[in-house]
Amino acid sequence: KDKIVRNIRLSTEMKKLGSEGFLIRSVIYQGKKATLIAANTDAGLLYGSYHLLRLIQTDTFSDQINVVEKPAY
């Protein structure tokens, strides 16, 4: 797993996402605010990226975001 995901301690949540799931979360990493998109596969990252872009476009993005999705097609 990625070093950042390990440092933020998301491994348990990541296991629950499956192959297409993703999470988008506001985090503090190395003392700085950041928005993290994490997934187990490239498809999950793509879904998460599109979801974040949709939130930004519809002006519903928040710096306190916490989204967990498990799409299945």
N, CA, C and O of each residue as an XYZ file, in Angstrom:
292
protein
N       0.838     -1.198      0.000
C       0.000      0.000      0.000
C       0.871      1.245      0.000
O       2.050      1.214      0.353
N       0.268      2.300     -0.394
C       0.958      3.574     -0.475
C       1.351      4.082      0.913
O       0.625      3.882      1.887
N       2.487      4.729      0.989
C       3.026      5.236      2.252
C       2.067      6.209      2.931
O       1.897      6.161      4.149
N       1.445      7.086      2.160
C       0.536      8.075      2.751
C      -0.675      7.380      3.372
O      -1.081      7.724      4.481
N      -1.252      6.412      2.674
C      -2.402      5.688      3.203
C      -2.027      4.978      4.496
O      -2.811      4.963      5.445
N      -0.843      4.394      4.542
C      -0.388      3.739      5.780
C      -0.223      4.757      6.895
O      -0.640      4.505      8.026
N       0.379      5.903      6.595
C       0.615      6.918      7.618
C      -0.680      7.495      8.164
O      -0.749      7.851      9.340
N      -1.692      7.591      7.339
C      -2.974      8.132      7.788
C      -3.837      7.025      8.392
O      -4.910      7.303      8.925
N      -3.394      5.811      8.316
C      -4.055      4.650      8.912
C      -5.437      4.388      8.301
O      -6.452      4.376      8.998
N      -5.446      4.182      6.997
C      -6.681      3.903      6.286
C      -6.762      2.467      5.782
O      -7.701      2.126      5.063
N      -5.826      1.637      6.133
C      -5.763      0.276      5.583
C      -7.048     -0.510      5.813
O      -7.501     -1.209      4.907
N      -7.650     -0.418      7.001
C      -8.872     -1.152      7.298
C     -10.014     -0.677      6.406
O     -10.757     -1.494      5.862
N     -10.156      0.629      6.254
C     -11.205      1.175      5.392
C     -10.967      0.800      3.930
O     -11.915      0.523      3.195
N      -9.718      0.790      3.515
C      -9.391      0.464      2.130
C      -9.814     -0.962      1.784
O     -10.276     -1.212      0.670
N      -9.666     -1.889      2.709
C     -10.047     -3.277      2.460
C     -11.536     -3.411      2.168
O     -11.943     -4.298      1.417
N     -12.358     -2.531      2.758
C     -13.810     -2.589      2.591
C     -14.285     -2.009      1.259
O     -15.435     -2.222      0.877
N     -13.428     -1.286      0.551
C     -13.846     -0.599     -0.660
C     -14.043     -1.512     -1.864
O     -14.798     -1.174     -2.776
N     -13.390     -2.637     -1.880
C     -13.472     -3.511     -3.040
C     -12.641     -2.957     -4.191
O     -11.763     -2.117     -3.996
N     -12.937     -3.448     -5.402
C     -12.082     -3.085     -6.533
C     -12.452     -1.755     -7.182
O     -11.601     -1.140     -7.825
N     -13.695     -1.290     -7.035
C     -14.091     -0.046     -7.688
C     -14.407      1.074     -6.697
O     -14.716      2.194     -7.106
N     -14.332      0.786     -5.421
C     -14.650      1.782     -4.412
C     -13.541      2.806     -4.229
O     -12.398      2.600     -4.637
N     -13.915      3.914     -3.603
C     -12.950      4.975     -3.344
C     -13.368      5.753     -2.107
O     -14.515      5.682     -1.666
N     -12.427      6.487     -1.564
C     -12.755      7.439     -0.511
C     -12.097      8.767     -0.811
O     -11.007      8.833     -1.380
N     -12.780      9.814     -0.419
C     -12.263     11.174     -0.556
C     -12.373     11.778      0.830
O     -13.454     11.810      1.419
N     -11.264     12.252      1.344
C     -11.253     12.716      2.726
C     -10.334     13.910      2.895
O      -9.270     13.990      2.280
N     -10.763     14.832      3.736
C      -9.890     15.925      4.161
C      -8.972     15.386      5.238
O      -9.430     14.766      6.198
N      -7.685     15.617      5.084
C      -6.699     15.108      6.041
C      -5.671     16.191      6.341
O      -5.533     17.170      5.608
N      -4.968     15.986      7.423
C      -3.787     16.783      7.734
C      -2.598     15.846      7.536
O      -2.475     14.835      8.227
N      -1.732     16.186      6.596
C      -0.566     15.352      6.316
C       0.670     16.221      6.366
O       0.785     17.211      5.644
N       1.573     15.844      7.211
C       2.820     16.592      7.435
C       2.517     18.060      7.754
O       3.201     18.972      7.289
N       1.470     18.256      8.561
C       1.127     19.590      9.036
C       0.369     20.450      8.054
O       0.144     21.631      8.320
N      -0.036     19.888      6.919
C      -0.748     20.670      5.903
C      -2.098     20.025      5.590
O      -2.220     18.800      5.572
N      -3.113     20.864      5.343
C      -4.419     20.366      4.944
C      -4.347     19.869      3.502
O      -3.738     20.499      2.638
N      -4.986     18.723      3.267
C      -4.995     18.142      1.927
C      -6.294     17.379      1.720
O      -6.973     17.006      2.677
N      -6.625     17.158      0.469
C      -7.755     16.304      0.116
C      -7.178     15.044     -0.494
O      -6.442     15.099     -1.480
N      -7.511     13.920      0.090
C      -6.974     12.623     -0.318
C      -8.031     11.834     -1.081
O      -9.164     11.697     -0.619
N      -7.663     11.322     -2.237
C      -8.486     10.351     -2.956
C      -7.716      9.038     -2.886
O      -6.561      8.969     -3.307
N      -8.353      7.998     -2.357
C      -7.678      6.709     -2.222
C      -8.591      5.602     -2.744
O      -9.810      5.660     -2.585
N      -7.989      4.602     -3.362
C      -8.714      3.451     -3.893
C      -7.750      2.286     -4.028
O      -6.533      2.457     -3.958
N      -8.301      1.116     -4.219
C      -7.466     -0.080     -4.369
C      -7.028     -0.329     -5.801
O      -6.080     -1.079     -6.034
N      -7.706      0.290     -6.771
C      -7.388      0.058     -8.177
C      -7.401      1.377     -8.941
O      -7.860      2.402     -8.437
N      -6.893      1.329    -10.153
C      -6.936      2.505    -11.026
C      -8.374      2.922    -11.317
O      -8.670      4.115    -11.385
N      -9.267      1.954    -11.487
C     -10.677      2.273    -11.751
C     -11.271      3.040    -10.574
O     -11.997      4.013    -10.774
N     -10.971      2.616     -9.360
C     -11.465      3.309     -8.173
C     -10.941      4.729     -8.094
O     -11.680      5.644     -7.730
N      -9.669      4.925     -8.433
C      -9.106      6.281     -8.438
C      -9.780      7.155     -9.484
O     -10.024      8.339     -9.251
N     -10.075      6.572    -10.627
C     -10.763      7.322    -11.668
C     -12.161      7.733    -11.209
O     -12.553      8.888    -11.375
N     -12.918      6.791    -10.630
C     -14.243      7.120    -10.100
C     -14.149      8.208     -9.033
O     -14.950      9.142     -9.021
N     -13.169      8.083     -8.142
C     -13.002      9.082     -7.083
C     -12.645     10.450     -7.634
O     -13.140     11.468     -7.150
N     -11.793     10.477     -8.637
C     -11.402     11.754     -9.256
C     -12.598     12.428     -9.904
O     -12.800     13.632     -9.743
N     -13.402     11.648    -10.646
C     -14.597     12.208    -11.275
C     -15.596     12.700    -10.225
O     -16.239     13.733    -10.411
N     -15.719     11.971     -9.143
C     -16.628     12.383     -8.077
C     -16.184     13.727     -7.484
O     -17.005     14.617     -7.266
N     -14.891     13.862     -7.229
C     -14.371     15.114     -6.685
C     -14.584     16.262     -7.668
O     -14.993     17.350     -7.262
N     -14.317     16.038     -8.941
C     -14.546     17.071     -9.951
C     -16.021     17.481    -10.002
O     -16.338     18.661    -10.148
N     -16.917     16.499     -9.879
C     -18.352     16.796     -9.873
C     -18.720     17.663     -8.672
O     -19.520     18.589     -8.802
N     -18.152     17.374     -7.515
C     -18.411     18.185     -6.321
C     -17.924     19.616     -6.511
O     -18.597     20.567     -6.113
N     -16.771     19.760     -7.111
C     -16.222     21.093     -7.351
C     -17.089     21.849     -8.350
O     -17.391     23.025     -8.145
N     -17.489     21.183     -9.430
C     -18.301     21.832    -10.472
C     -19.667     22.273     -9.949
O     -20.191     23.300    -10.379
N     -20.240     21.517     -9.036
C     -21.565     21.843     -8.508
C     -21.475     22.703     -7.245
O     -22.478     22.955     -6.577
N     -20.263     23.144     -6.936
C     -20.017     24.015     -5.783
C     -20.488     23.393     -4.466
O     -21.005     24.088     -3.591
N     -20.304     22.068     -4.337
C     -20.667     21.374     -3.107
C     -19.448     20.791     -2.394
O     -19.589     20.040     -1.429
N     -18.266     21.134     -2.867
C     -17.028     20.677     -2.226
C     -16.848     21.391     -0.897
O     -17.129     22.584     -0.785
N     -16.390     20.676      0.091
C     -16.128     21.238      1.415
C     -14.735     20.824      1.852
O     -14.260     19.746      1.496
N     -14.082     21.683      2.624
C     -12.758     21.301      3.126
C     -12.870     20.317      4.295
O     -11.859     19.958      4.899
N     -14.073     19.887      4.612
C     -14.308     18.857      5.628
C     -14.925     17.614      4.988
O     -15.760     16.947      5.598
N     -14.521     17.314      3.792
C     -15.122     16.238      3.002
C     -14.777     14.863      3.568
O     -13.664     14.620      4.033
N     -15.763     13.974      3.515
C     -15.568     12.596      3.929
C     -16.550     11.740      3.127
O     -17.683     11.528      3.557
N     -16.126     11.259      1.985
C     -16.969     10.477      1.082
C     -16.393      9.071      0.975
O     -15.191      8.891      0.779
N     -17.266      8.080      1.106
C     -16.885      6.686      0.858
C     -17.932      6.119     -0.085
O     -19.122      6.138      0.227
N     -17.505      5.619     -1.228
C     -18.406      5.065     -2.235
C     -17.893      3.716     -2.682
O     -16.686      3.490     -2.764
N     -18.829      2.815     -2.973
C     -18.481      1.499     -3.496
C     -19.324      1.203     -4.727
O     -20.220      0.361     -4.676
N     -19.045      1.893     -5.842
C     -19.837      1.622     -7.049
C     -19.545      0.218     -7.578
O     -18.442     -0.305     -7.423
N     -20.543     -0.368     -8.194
C     -20.363     -1.691     -8.780
C     -21.139     -1.753    -10.086
O     -22.362     -1.618    -10.097
N     -20.428     -1.956    -11.177
C     -21.071     -2.045    -12.484
C     -20.855     -3.400    -13.063
O     -21.321     -3.681    -14.167
